[in-house]
Amino acid sequence: PPEKIYSNAIRSLPGSATAYRKVLPLGKAVLRRKAKLVKPERISKEKSQNVAEELVWVMRGPKLPGRDFKGGFLTAPHLGTPSRLIAFEDPPVAVERLSEEERALQGRERAFG
């Protein structure tokens, strides 16, 4: 949708208040505080969706040569947002590379995300 294109264009401006943020280093106060619960009815709201989109974007990182899959997790407090939101991804290619024994030990019989 056009509003998403505009939103991403604004995010790309240096110094923009909505620019994508970097992951906070360990020791920051926001990481030690208890994050606020996000009620289920608020998950579909624009603000929560923007945070979730940013979490996925930052978690996946840049497309680097030799890195053919992304995956992992990132929480909203890692970006300075004190909310209990998490992005989690375990792509199929990462699970396929494991032996059956490794999958069973890690509880990763199927990909997630």
GROMACS .gro file of N, CA and C in nm:
model
  339
    1PRO      N    1   0.082  -0.121   0.000
    1PRO     CA    2   0.000   0.000   0.000
    1PRO      C    3   0.086   0.127   0.000
    2PRO      N    4   0.037   0.234  -0.059
    2PRO     CA    5   0.113   0.359  -0.066
    2PRO      C    6   0.158   0.411   0.070
    3GLU      N    7   0.075   0.398   0.172
    3GLU     CA    8   0.113   0.449   0.304
    3GLU      C    9   0.235   0.377   0.360
    4LYS      N   10   0.254   0.250   0.327
    4LYS     CA   11   0.372   0.175   0.371
    4LYS      C   12   0.497   0.228   0.301
    5ILE      N   13   0.485   0.259   0.171
    5ILE     CA   14   0.599   0.312   0.097
    5ILE      C   15   0.641   0.445   0.157
    6TYR      N   16   0.543   0.529   0.187
    6TYR     CA   17   0.572   0.659   0.247
    6TYR      C   18   0.635   0.640   0.385
    7SER      N   19   0.581   0.547   0.463
    7SER     CA   20   0.634   0.519   0.596
    7SER      C   21   0.779   0.475   0.588
    8ASN      N   22   0.812   0.386   0.495
    8ASN     CA   23   0.949   0.339   0.480
    8ASN      C   24   1.041   0.450   0.429
    9ALA      N   25   0.988   0.538   0.345
    9ALA     CA   26   1.069   0.650   0.296
    9ALA      C   27   1.104   0.743   0.411
   10ILE      N   28   1.010   0.771   0.497
   10ILE     CA   29   1.035   0.857   0.613
   10ILE      C   30   1.136   0.790   0.706
   11ARG      N   31   1.122   0.659   0.727
   11ARG     CA   32   1.214   0.586   0.815
   11ARG      C   33   1.358   0.594   0.764
   12SER      N   34   1.376   0.605   0.633
   12SER     CA   35   1.511   0.603   0.577
   12SER      C   36   1.584   0.736   0.591
   13LEU      N   37   1.514   0.842   0.629
   13LEU     CA   38   1.579   0.972   0.643
   13LEU      C   39   1.667   0.975   0.768
   14PRO      N   40   1.793   1.015   0.755
   14PRO     CA   41   1.880   1.023   0.872
   14PRO      C   42   1.823   1.120   0.974
   15GLY      N   43   1.822   1.080   1.100
   15GLY     CA   44   1.770   1.166   1.206
   15GLY      C   45   1.620   1.163   1.221
   16SER      N   46   1.550   1.086   1.137
   16SER     CA   47   1.405   1.076   1.147
   16SER      C   48   1.366   1.012   1.279
   17ALA      N   49   1.261   1.064   1.341
   17ALA     CA   50   1.215   1.008   1.468
   17ALA      C   51   1.165   0.865   1.450
   18THR      N   52   1.128   0.829   1.328
   18THR     CA   53   1.079   0.694   1.302
   18THR      C   54   1.184   0.607   1.234
   19ALA      N   55   1.309   0.653   1.229
   19ALA     CA   56   1.414   0.573   1.166
   19ALA      C   57   1.430   0.441   1.239
   20TYR      N   58   1.469   0.338   1.166
   20TYR     CA   59   1.491   0.208   1.229
   20TYR      C   60   1.601   0.221   1.333
   21ARG      N   61   1.578   0.163   1.446
   21ARG     CA   62   1.672   0.174   1.557
   21ARG      C   63   1.769   0.058   1.558
   22LYS      N   64   1.877   0.075   1.631
   22LYS     CA   65   1.976  -0.031   1.647
   22LYS      C   66   1.949  -0.105   1.776
   23VAL      N   67   2.001  -0.226   1.785
   23VAL     CA   68   1.986  -0.307   1.904
   23VAL      C   69   2.068  -0.245   2.017
   24LEU      N   70   2.005  -0.230   2.133
   24LEU     CA   71   2.072  -0.170   2.248
   24LEU      C   72   2.177  -0.265   2.306
   25PRO      N   73   2.286  -0.211   2.353
   25PRO     CA   74   2.387  -0.297   2.416
   25PRO      C   75   2.343  -0.340   2.555
   26LEU      N   76   2.397  -0.451   2.602
   26LEU     CA   77   2.366  -0.498   2.737
   26LEU      C   78   2.401  -0.390   2.837
   27GLY      N   79   2.324  -0.383   2.945
   27GLY     CA   80   2.350  -0.286   3.050
   27GLY      C   81   2.258  -0.166   3.044
   28LYS      N   82   2.187  -0.144   2.934
   28LYS     CA   83   2.095  -0.032   2.925
   28LYS      C   84   1.978  -0.054   3.021
   29ALA      N   85   1.932   0.053   3.082
   29ALA     CA   86   1.827   0.046   3.185
   29ALA      C   87   1.698  -0.018   3.133
   30VAL      N   88   1.658   0.013   3.008
   30VAL     CA   89   1.533  -0.041   2.955
   30VAL      C   90   1.536  -0.194   2.948
   31LEU      N   91   1.655  -0.251   2.936
   31LEU     CA   92   1.666  -0.397   2.929
   31LEU      C   93   1.652  -0.462   3.067
   32ARG      N   94   1.669  -0.384   3.172
   32ARG     CA   95   1.656  -0.438   3.308
   32ARG      C   96   1.516  -0.420   3.365
   33ARG      N   97   1.438  -0.333   3.305
   33ARG     CA   98   1.301  -0.309   3.353
   33ARG      C   99   1.205  -0.414   3.299
   34LYS      N  100   1.097  -0.434   3.374
   34LYS     CA  101   0.993  -0.526   3.328
   34LYS      C  102   0.914  -0.458   3.217
   35ALA      N  103   0.905  -0.524   3.104
   35ALA     CA  104   0.833  -0.469   2.989
   35ALA      C  105   0.683  -0.473   3.013
   36LYS      N  106   0.612  -0.381   2.948
   36LYS     CA  107   0.467  -0.371   2.962
   36LYS      C  108   0.398  -0.480   2.879
   37LEU      N  109   0.294  -0.537   2.938
   37LEU     CA  110   0.212  -0.637   2.869
   37LEU      C  111   0.138  -0.570   2.753
   38VAL      N  112   0.134  -0.636   2.640
   38VAL     CA  113   0.058  -0.588   2.526
   38VAL      C  114  -0.069  -0.673   2.519
   39LYS      N  115  -0.183  -0.610   2.539
   39LYS     CA  116  -0.310  -0.682   2.537
   39LYS      C  117  -0.337  -0.737   2.397
   40PRO      N  118  -0.397  -0.857   2.390
   40PRO     CA  119  -0.422  -0.919   2.259
   40PRO      C  120  -0.494  -0.828   2.159
   41GLU      N  121  -0.587  -0.746   2.206
   41GLU     CA  122  -0.662  -0.658   2.115
   41GLU      C  123  -0.574  -0.544   2.059
   42ARG      N  124  -0.459  -0.519   2.120
   42ARG     CA  125  -0.369  -0.413   2.076
   42ARG      C  126  -0.265  -0.463   1.974
   43ILE      N  127  -0.251  -0.595   1.962
   43ILE     CA  128  -0.151  -0.652   1.870
   43ILE      C  129  -0.178  -0.608   1.726
   44SER      N  130  -0.303  -0.597   1.687
   44SER     CA  131  -0.336  -0.562   1.549
   44SER      C  132  -0.335  -0.411   1.525
   45LYS      N  133  -0.313  -0.331   1.627
   45LYS     CA  134  -0.309  -0.185   1.610
   45LYS      C  135  -0.181  -0.144   1.537
   46GLU      N  136  -0.186  -0.028   1.473
   46GLU     CA  137  -0.076   0.018   1.389
   46GLU      C  138   0.056   0.030   1.466
   47LYS      N  139   0.052   0.082   1.587
   47LYS     CA  140   0.175   0.101   1.664
   47LYS      C  141   0.244  -0.034   1.691
   48SER      N  142   0.166  -0.134   1.733
   48SER     CA  143   0.223  -0.267   1.759
   48SER      C  144   0.273  -0.330   1.631
   49GLN      N  145   0.201  -0.313   1.522
   49GLN     CA  146   0.242  -0.368   1.393
   49GLN      C  147   0.371  -0.303   1.344
   50ASN      N  148   0.387  -0.172   1.368
   50ASN     CA  149   0.510  -0.103   1.329
   50ASN      C  150   0.629  -0.156   1.408
   51VAL      N  151   0.609  -0.179   1.537
   51VAL     CA  152   0.717  -0.233   1.620
   51VAL      C  153   0.752  -0.374   1.574
   52ALA      N  154   0.650  -0.456   1.546
   52ALA     CA  155   0.675  -0.593   1.499
   52ALA      C  156   0.749  -0.593   1.366
   53GLU      N  157   0.709  -0.506   1.275
   53GLU     CA  158   0.776  -0.494   1.145
   53GLU      C  159   0.923  -0.455   1.164
   54GLU      N  160   0.947  -0.361   1.253
   54GLU     CA  161   1.084  -0.317   1.280
   54GLU      C  162   1.166  -0.428   1.344
   55LEU      N  163   1.106  -0.505   1.435
   55LEU     CA  164   1.177  -0.617   1.498
   55LEU      C  165   1.224  -0.717   1.392
   56VAL      N  166   1.136  -0.752   1.301
   56VAL     CA  167   1.171  -0.848   1.196
   56VAL      C  168   1.279  -0.790   1.106
   57TRP      N  169   1.265  -0.664   1.067
   57TRP     CA  170   1.362  -0.600   0.979
   57TRP      C  171   1.501  -0.598   1.043
   58VAL      N  172   1.509  -0.557   1.169
   58VAL     CA  173   1.638  -0.550   1.238
   58VAL      C  174   1.693  -0.691   1.264
   59MET      N  175   1.605  -0.785   1.303
   59MET     CA  176   1.648  -0.921   1.332
   59MET      C  177   1.711  -0.987   1.209
   60ARG      N  178   1.650  -0.967   1.094
   60ARG     CA  179   1.700  -1.030   0.972
   60ARG      C  180   1.830  -0.966   0.924
   61GLY      N  181   1.850  -0.841   0.955
   61GLY     CA  182   1.975  -0.775   0.923
   61GLY      C  183   2.000  -0.761   0.774
   62PRO      N  184   2.120  -0.717   0.739
   62PRO     CA  185   2.153  -0.697   0.597
   62PRO      C  186   2.173  -0.829   0.525
   63LYS      N  187   2.154  -0.824   0.395
   63LYS     CA  188   2.178  -0.943   0.312
   63LYS      C  189   2.327  -0.948   0.281
   64LEU      N  190   2.397  -1.034   0.348
   64LEU     CA  191   2.541  -1.045   0.331
   64LEU      C  192   2.576  -1.167   0.246
   65PRO      N  193   2.682  -1.159   0.167
   65PRO     CA  194   2.724  -1.275   0.088
   65PRO      C  195   2.757  -1.394   0.180
   66GLY      N  196   2.713  -1.511   0.141
   66GLY     CA  197   2.741  -1.630   0.221
   66GLY      C  198   2.643  -1.654   0.333
   67ARG      N  199   2.554  -1.561   0.357
   67ARG     CA  200   2.453  -1.579   0.462
   67ARG      C  201   2.320  -1.602   0.392
   68ASP      N  202   2.288  -1.728   0.369
   68ASP     CA  203   2.170  -1.760   0.288
   68ASP      C  204   2.042  -1.775   0.368
   69PHE      N  205   2.048  -1.766   0.499
   69PHE     CA  206   1.925  -1.769   0.576
   69PHE      C  207   1.939  -1.681   0.699
   70LYS      N  208   1.826  -1.635   0.744
   70LYS     CA  209   1.821  -1.552   0.865
   70LYS      C  210   1.746  -1.632   0.970
   71GLY      N  211   1.746  -1.582   1.088
   71GLY     CA  212   1.672  -1.649   1.193
   71GLY      C  213   1.718  -1.601   1.327
   72GLY      N  214   1.641  -1.631   1.427
   72GLY     CA  215   1.673  -1.591   1.563
   72GLY      C  216   1.553  -1.526   1.628
   73PHE      N  217   1.583  -1.439   1.723
   73PHE     CA  218   1.474  -1.368   1.790
   73PHE      C  219   1.522  -1.231   1.831
   74LEU      N  220   1.427  -1.141   1.853
   74LEU     CA  221   1.456  -1.007   1.899
   74LEU      C  222   1.332  -0.959   1.974
   75THR      N  223   1.352  -0.892   2.085
   75THR     CA  224   1.240  -0.840   2.163
   75THR      C  225   1.232  -0.689   2.150
   76ALA      N  226   1.115  -0.634   2.174
   76ALA     CA  227   1.096  -0.489   2.166
   76ALA      C  228   1.190  -0.413   2.260
   77PRO      N  229   1.213  -0.459   2.384
   77PRO     CA  230   1.306  -0.386   2.469
   77PRO      C  231   1.448  -0.376   2.410
   78HIS      N  232   1.487  -0.473   2.328
   78HIS     CA  233   1.618  -0.465   2.263
   78HIS      C  234   1.630  -0.341   2.174
   79LEU      N  235   1.516  -0.288   2.130
   79LEU     CA  236   1.515  -0.168   2.046
   79LEU      C  237   1.475  -0.043   2.125
   80GLY      N  238   1.458  -0.060   2.258
   80GLY     CA  239   1.423   0.055   2.342
   80GLY      C  240   1.275   0.075   2.363
   81THR      N  241   1.192  -0.019   2.318
   81THR     CA  242   1.048  -0.011   2.337
   81THR      C  243   1.010  -0.104   2.453
   82PRO      N  244   0.961  -0.050   2.564
   82PRO     CA  245   0.934  -0.134   2.681
   82PRO      C  246   0.803  -0.213   2.672
   83SER      N  247   0.787  -0.291   2.567
   83SER     CA  248   0.667  -0.372   2.546
   83SER      C  249   0.706  -0.518   2.534
   84ARG      N  250   0.614  -0.607   2.571
   84ARG     CA  251   0.639  -0.751   2.560
   84ARG      C  252   0.602  -0.802   2.422
   85LEU      N  253   0.681  -0.762   2.324
   85LEU     CA  254   0.665  -0.809   2.187
   85LEU      C  255   0.795  -0.879   2.149
   86ILE      N  256   0.783  -0.988   2.073
   86ILE     CA  257   0.900  -1.063   2.031
   86ILE      C  258   0.881  -1.107   1.886
   87ALA      N  259   0.990  -1.103   1.812
   87ALA     CA  260   0.992  -1.159   1.677
   87ALA      C  261   1.081  -1.282   1.684
   88PHE      N  262   1.030  -1.394   1.635
   88PHE     CA  263   1.103  -1.521   1.641
   88PHE      C  264   1.093  -1.587   1.505
   89GLU      N  265   1.207  -1.635   1.455
   89GLU     CA  266   1.207  -1.700   1.325
   89GLU      C  267   1.309  -1.814   1.323
   90ASP      N  268   1.265  -1.927   1.276
   90ASP     CA  269   1.351  -2.045   1.261
   90ASP      C  270   1.324  -2.098   1.121
   91PRO      N  271   1.395  -2.046   1.021
   91PRO     CA  272   1.364  -2.079   0.882
   91PRO      C  273   1.387  -2.225   0.847
   92PRO      N  274   1.312  -2.277   0.751
   92PRO     CA  275   1.324  -2.417   0.711
   92PRO      C  276   1.467  -2.459   0.675
   93VAL      N  277   1.543  -2.371   0.608
   93VAL     CA  278   1.678  -2.408   0.567
   93VAL      C  279   1.767  -2.434   0.689
   94ALA      N  280   1.742  -2.363   0.799
   94ALA     CA  281   1.821  -2.384   0.921
   94ALA      C  282   1.789  -2.518   0.985
   95VAL      N  283   1.662  -2.555   0.983
   95VAL     CA  284   1.619  -2.682   1.041
   95VAL      C  285   1.665  -2.799   0.953
   96GLU      N  286   1.659  -2.781   0.822
   96GLU     CA  287   1.698  -2.888   0.729
   96GLU      C  288   1.846  -2.925   0.742
   97ARG      N  289   1.928  -2.832   0.785
   97ARG     CA  290   2.072  -2.858   0.799
   97ARG      C  291   2.106  -2.943   0.921
   98LEU      N  292   2.009  -2.962   1.009
   98LEU     CA  293   2.033  -3.040   1.130
   98LEU      C  294   2.005  -3.187   1.106
   99SER      N  295   2.076  -3.272   1.177
   99SER     CA  296   2.046  -3.416   1.170
   99SER      C  297   1.918  -3.441   1.249
  100GLU      N  298   1.860  -3.559   1.230
  100GLU     CA  299   1.739  -3.595   1.304
  100GLU      C  300   1.764  -3.588   1.454
  101GLU      N  301   1.880  -3.634   1.498
  101GLU     CA  302   1.914  -3.633   1.640
  101GLU      C  303   1.923  -3.489   1.693
  102GLU      N  304   1.987  -3.400   1.617
  102GLU     CA  305   1.998  -3.260   1.659
  102GLU      C  306   1.861  -3.194   1.666
  103ARG      N  307   1.775  -3.222   1.570
  103ARG     CA  308   1.639  -3.167   1.571
  103ARG      C  309   1.565  -3.210   1.696
  104ALA      N  310   1.574  -3.339   1.729
  104ALA     CA  311   1.505  -3.391   1.847
  104ALA      C  312   1.560  -3.329   1.975
  105LEU      N  313   1.692  -3.319   1.985
  105LEU     CA  314   1.755  -3.261   2.104
  105LEU      C  315   1.717  -3.115   2.123
  106GLN      N  316   1.705  -3.042   2.014
  106GLN     CA  317   1.675  -2.899   2.020
  106GLN      C  318   1.525  -2.869   2.014
  107GLY      N  319   1.443  -2.972   1.994
  107GLY     CA  320   1.298  -2.949   1.985
  107GLY      C  321   1.262  -2.872   1.859
  108ARG      N  322   1.333  -2.897   1.751
  108ARG     CA  323   1.312  -2.823   1.625
  108ARG      C  324   1.273  -2.919   1.514
  109GLU      N  325   1.169  -2.999   1.536
  109GLU     CA  326   1.124  -3.093   1.434
  109GLU      C  327   1.072  -3.020   1.311
  110ARG      N  328   1.015  -2.900   1.331
  110ARG     CA  329   0.960  -2.821   1.221
  110ARG      C  330   1.014  -2.679   1.228
  111ALA      N  331   1.015  -2.612   1.114
  111ALA     CA  332   1.056  -2.470   1.110
  111ALA      C  333   0.946  -2.384   1.170
  112PHE      N  334   0.983  -2.270   1.218
  112PHE     CA  335   0.887  -2.175   1.276
  112PHE      C  336   0.916  -2.037   1.223
  113GLY      N  337   0.815  -1.971   1.172
  113GLY     CA  338   0.834  -1.833   1.130
  113GLY      C  339   0.804  -1.812   0.985
   0.00000   0.00000   0.00000
